[in-house]
């Protein structure tokens, strides 16, 4: 049997199945057919030599911003997606019910898979800040309707629990967002930052499958108090609430994350929170974020799980993406580990020297090569 694509000899890591060995990934009819031995005799339309490279399920960036034009945040999805080794980008609340259709149209031609959390505020992040401060701008009923009508695109509700966003409304808009998500049967993604509302209030609202974005920021009132994990944070983890890195411009601290790892815990998800203000630093790419977690001592297999299988489960898309198991959609990221001395900065202005930097080599989306490294970098 002749297959469409054979990716030969790379280190294949698939946390969903526990696979971590050299192998040859076979792709046929846009799906994973099998994983054979590195030297297996196969006949393929195209053979890719992946010796010395990582062959991973297509990377998923669970928190980014790609609504270009109507918000000041948006980056083109392919620029932060397939051109950076990422096959799925999830927009984190850039649109609400009033501009959802325009957002969908803006990403229609993307080669990267784009999914989205819808903002409780009817115009999303079009105003950039303060979107939850005016109760008249919140649209719970219409948001539930949108989630039901756009279930193939929308994956949950997004709310930002920061003083600059909620104004004098405190916890009320976040509680309404949780009620809205529950009515629609979807998870809530909540951004945490400066109080009010207090983090304890926010965490107590959340249930299994809900997502805490920016869990490892270094601001006052975070998940650690006097060096000890907040009891409400530990209780949330025990309930199955997911803690996401969501690096961003101001929301990732080496010190906070290092302490979390030292406590024997690992972030469930690593995402970038890429937007126009942090693409040149400190975030740069999802792979840069992954490199920082490797530097902090998070095992490679865990880093891969946090950008493939676990976000796929959070999205309820694990039967299609996030794994290289036979039958899954052939979304594949081929990555190089570059050894050297690379100064990378967190969101607190702290620079640490990383000895392994992950770089994209090739991106395969739905069985097609859509990003391939060239003299000028990866192109799509």
XYZ file of C-alpha atoms in Angstrom:
380
model
C 0.000 0.000 0.000
C 1.304 3.429 -0.932
C 0.749 6.166 1.645
C 0.606 9.908 1.091
C 3.348 10.868 3.530
C 5.988 9.119 5.613
C 7.847 11.039 8.323
C 10.871 8.880 8.971
C 13.235 8.480 11.890
C 12.240 11.267 14.260
C 11.626 11.033 17.984
C 7.859 10.578 18.069
C 6.211 11.798 21.267
C 2.482 11.249 21.759
C 1.415 11.807 25.377
C -2.095 10.528 24.646
C -0.758 7.025 24.016
C 2.444 7.215 26.071
C 4.580 6.832 22.953
C 8.117 8.227 23.070
C 10.496 6.527 20.650
C 12.025 6.848 17.221
C 9.583 5.894 14.518
C 8.069 6.535 11.115
C 4.687 8.266 11.047
C 2.488 7.278 8.115
C -0.217 9.595 6.800
C -2.944 8.581 4.385
C -6.127 10.383 3.359
C -5.358 13.303 5.720
C -5.247 11.078 8.817
C -2.661 9.192 10.835
C -2.461 5.663 9.475
C 0.187 4.107 11.714
C 3.520 4.598 13.451
C 6.086 2.080 12.286
C 9.736 1.386 13.071
C 12.282 4.024 11.985
C 13.621 1.769 9.230
C 10.277 0.283 8.141
C 9.962 -0.370 4.424
C 7.196 1.933 3.199
C 6.114 3.312 -0.139
C 5.040 6.950 0.054
C 4.288 9.860 -2.245
C 6.636 11.931 -0.087
C 9.163 10.939 2.541
C 10.382 13.443 5.141
C 13.673 12.750 6.875
C 13.041 13.661 10.519
C 16.156 12.101 12.040
C 17.329 14.180 14.987
C 13.995 16.023 15.181
C 10.904 15.844 17.372
C 7.725 14.640 15.678
C 4.756 15.777 17.759
C 0.986 15.962 17.499
C 0.078 19.342 16.030
C 0.689 21.981 18.700
C -2.371 23.736 20.133
C -2.128 27.306 21.440
C -5.130 27.540 23.750
C -4.844 31.285 24.371
C -3.974 33.819 21.685
C -5.580 36.779 19.918
C -6.131 36.684 16.164
C -9.031 39.061 15.449
C -7.182 41.416 13.127
C -8.619 44.844 12.396
C -11.454 45.271 14.853
C -9.299 44.847 17.938
C -5.866 46.315 18.518
C -4.679 42.946 19.778
C -5.066 40.687 16.772
C -2.269 38.896 14.930
C -2.835 36.920 11.713
C -3.556 33.326 12.748
C -1.092 31.791 10.298
C 1.718 34.037 11.548
C 1.328 32.701 15.081
C 0.046 29.321 13.899
C 1.421 27.173 11.096
C 4.391 29.488 10.514
C 5.428 28.807 14.122
C 4.781 25.066 14.156
C 1.294 25.445 15.658
C -1.658 23.773 13.941
C -4.504 25.072 16.141
C -4.860 28.579 17.558
C -7.657 29.378 19.990
C -8.707 33.004 20.255
C -9.337 34.009 23.869
C -12.378 36.246 23.859
C -11.489 38.836 21.232
C -15.058 38.777 19.897
C -18.519 38.920 21.429
C -21.967 38.448 19.964
C -21.914 41.758 18.065
C -18.726 41.049 16.094
C -18.534 37.245 16.130
C -19.573 36.863 12.493
C -16.984 39.415 11.370
C -14.339 37.548 13.344
C -15.302 34.219 11.762
C -15.112 35.774 8.316
C -11.695 37.291 9.063
C -10.142 33.872 9.767
C -12.009 31.879 7.132
C -9.002 31.606 4.804
C -6.480 30.654 7.486
C -4.493 27.465 7.057
C -4.254 27.234 10.820
C -7.301 25.768 12.562
C -8.940 28.612 14.491
C -11.331 28.078 17.402
C -12.532 30.667 19.898
C -13.828 31.465 23.344
C -16.569 34.081 23.115
C -16.438 37.106 25.388
C -19.394 37.825 27.642
C -19.072 41.475 26.571
C -21.036 41.965 23.388
C -18.190 43.698 21.537
C -15.441 41.461 22.908
C -12.113 43.245 23.206
C -12.877 45.937 20.640
C -12.445 48.530 23.395
C -9.313 46.727 24.681
C -10.112 47.368 28.354
C -13.082 47.721 30.646
C -15.320 45.408 28.646
C -17.080 44.004 31.733
C -17.488 47.282 33.631
C -20.860 48.239 32.116
C -23.608 45.663 32.780
C -25.507 46.988 29.759
C -22.721 45.677 27.499
C -22.979 42.106 28.773
C -25.008 39.660 26.690
C -25.584 36.387 28.552
C -28.690 35.231 26.660
C -27.300 36.045 23.221
C -23.991 34.453 24.177
C -25.742 31.173 24.997
C -27.522 31.338 21.630
C -24.222 31.999 19.831
C -22.534 29.062 21.547
C -25.334 26.772 20.412
C -25.340 28.133 16.861
C -21.545 28.117 16.381
C -20.591 24.961 18.257
C -18.024 23.945 15.659
C -16.136 27.193 16.193
C -16.868 28.389 19.728
C -15.499 26.319 22.602
C -16.373 28.296 25.723
C -16.891 31.653 27.426
C -14.091 34.093 28.298
C -14.062 36.681 31.078
C -11.240 38.811 32.452
C -11.221 39.095 36.242
C -9.068 42.200 36.675
C -9.760 45.578 38.232
C -9.108 47.384 34.938
C -11.746 45.207 33.259
C -14.573 44.888 35.801
C -14.450 48.448 37.157
C -16.675 48.749 40.221
C -18.596 45.561 39.379
C -16.282 43.269 41.351
C -16.992 39.563 41.009
C -20.489 40.031 39.485
C -19.526 39.885 35.772
C -17.336 36.834 36.347
C -20.168 35.090 38.169
C -22.492 35.945 35.267
C -19.938 34.559 32.807
C -19.810 31.304 34.777
C -23.608 31.070 34.823
C -23.668 31.705 31.073
C -21.080 29.020 30.374
C -22.947 26.555 32.558
C -26.224 27.216 30.732
C -24.500 26.499 27.426
C -22.676 23.437 28.748
C -19.208 24.824 27.993
C -16.173 25.733 30.123
C -15.273 29.189 31.361
C -11.824 30.613 30.676
C -11.036 33.303 33.213
C -8.106 35.728 33.091
C -6.721 36.513 36.536
C -4.772 39.659 37.331
C -4.930 42.547 39.760
C -7.787 42.554 42.278
C -10.626 43.236 42.551
C -12.108 40.701 42.284
C -9.985 38.725 44.705
C -8.516 35.517 43.337
C -10.172 33.516 46.123
C -13.604 34.661 44.906
C -12.796 33.760 41.322
C -11.426 30.307 42.084
C -14.432 29.367 44.197
C -16.681 29.832 41.133
C -14.770 27.401 38.945
C -15.482 23.745 38.239
C -13.682 20.862 36.557
C -12.700 21.814 33.015
C -12.746 25.564 33.623
C -9.465 27.302 32.843
C -7.429 29.792 34.865
C -5.408 31.900 32.426
C -2.182 33.583 33.615
C -2.032 31.248 36.611
C 1.688 31.948 37.117
C 1.826 35.741 37.021
C 4.001 37.588 39.500
C 1.520 40.246 40.579
C 0.252 40.822 44.089
C -2.640 38.551 45.029
C -1.592 35.562 42.911
C -1.727 31.841 43.657
C 1.069 32.068 46.278
C 0.896 33.977 49.563
C 4.048 34.133 51.677
C 5.496 31.251 49.698
C 2.501 28.958 50.217
C -0.015 27.885 47.601
C -3.360 29.541 48.256
C -5.798 26.989 49.772
C -8.420 27.990 47.212
C -5.906 27.315 44.430
C -5.129 23.858 45.790
C -8.836 23.116 46.152
C -9.463 24.260 42.569
C -6.714 21.964 41.305
C -8.238 19.073 43.228
C -11.640 19.817 41.614
C -10.112 19.568 38.145
C -9.780 23.269 37.327
C -7.061 23.701 34.699
C -4.136 26.084 35.288
C -2.776 27.600 32.073
C 0.490 29.504 31.643
C -0.959 32.010 29.101
C 2.362 33.887 29.190
C 1.380 37.281 27.797
C 2.968 40.675 28.227
C 2.517 40.853 31.991
C 1.423 37.430 33.176
C 4.271 34.929 33.503
C 6.840 34.856 36.285
C 9.764 32.445 36.330
C 9.699 32.604 40.132
C 6.004 31.748 40.481
C 6.162 28.873 38.022
C 9.414 27.540 39.503
C 7.776 27.451 42.930
C 4.747 25.605 41.500
C 7.016 22.981 39.943
C 8.998 22.688 43.178
C 5.717 21.858 44.923
C 5.467 18.797 42.689
C 2.816 20.341 40.437
C 2.854 20.997 36.697
C 0.875 23.473 34.598
C -1.949 21.673 32.820
C -1.603 23.833 29.723
C 1.085 26.021 28.162
C -0.272 28.770 25.927
C 1.173 32.022 24.664
C -1.390 34.843 24.952
C 0.231 36.215 21.815
C -0.999 39.600 20.628
C 0.489 42.558 18.779
C 2.132 43.953 21.894
C 4.260 40.922 22.785
C 5.152 39.188 19.519
C 8.667 40.647 19.544
C 9.067 39.907 23.251
C 8.730 38.632 25.822
C 6.416 35.980 24.304
C 7.581 35.620 20.652
C 5.938 32.229 20.054
C 4.374 29.218 21.713
C 7.659 27.356 21.189
C 9.509 30.046 23.138
C 7.021 29.576 25.993
C 7.595 25.819 25.865
C 11.360 26.410 25.957
C 10.992 28.430 29.167
C 9.084 25.617 30.861
C 11.744 23.111 29.791
C 14.330 25.448 31.293
C 12.440 25.452 34.600
C 12.660 21.670 34.750
C 9.315 20.581 33.339
C 9.961 17.274 31.525
C 9.740 17.349 27.738
C 6.898 14.822 27.737
C 4.901 17.077 30.089
C 5.629 20.159 27.976
C 4.370 18.319 24.902
C 1.273 17.086 26.757
C 0.532 20.665 27.856
C 0.489 21.843 24.233
C -1.186 18.855 22.561
C -3.261 16.298 24.423
C -4.383 18.329 27.445
C -5.579 21.359 25.458
C -7.328 18.982 23.041
C -9.205 17.484 26.002
C -9.995 20.977 27.336
C -11.488 21.779 23.921
C -13.402 18.470 23.799
C -11.610 17.783 20.513
C -9.425 14.897 21.717
C -11.026 12.438 19.310
C -9.746 14.496 16.364
C -6.611 16.398 17.389
C -3.902 16.373 20.056
C -2.655 12.850 19.334
C -0.846 10.786 16.704
C -3.031 7.734 17.310
C -4.278 6.024 14.124
C -7.414 7.670 12.783
C -6.687 11.129 14.180
C -6.474 14.123 11.849
C -2.909 14.395 10.542
C -1.901 17.592 12.328
C 1.829 17.212 12.990
C 4.536 19.564 14.253
C 8.166 18.759 13.446
C 10.431 20.585 15.868
C 14.180 21.050 16.324
C 15.900 21.271 19.713
C 18.682 23.837 19.381
C 21.397 23.705 22.042
C 23.143 26.872 23.107
C 22.796 29.883 25.397
C 19.581 31.834 24.788
C 18.527 34.723 27.056
C 14.733 34.657 27.421
C 12.738 37.129 29.494
C 9.623 36.515 31.559
C 6.869 39.109 32.063
C 8.553 40.531 35.162
C 11.605 41.683 33.227
C 13.706 38.789 34.546
C 16.049 37.253 31.966
C 17.313 33.699 32.340
C 19.632 31.832 30.002
C 17.925 28.844 28.397
C 20.091 25.996 27.093
C 17.526 24.436 24.742
C 15.403 26.446 22.331
C 12.603 24.759 20.402
C 12.325 25.839 16.765
C 9.794 24.933 14.058
C 10.960 22.878 11.100
C 7.766 21.756 9.381
C 4.040 22.018 10.016
C 1.565 19.502 8.637
C -2.084 20.473 8.856
C -4.804 17.978 7.937
C -2.278 15.897 6.037
C -0.826 18.775 4.014
C 2.564 20.435 4.486
C 1.625 24.053 5.158
C 4.765 25.312 6.858
C 8.249 24.327 5.719
C 11.529 25.786 6.916
C 13.490 27.706 4.307
C 16.365 30.202 4.151
C 14.142 32.955 5.526
C 12.488 30.818 8.182
C 9.302 28.834 8.145
C 6.796 29.899 5.507
C 3.198 28.960 4.838
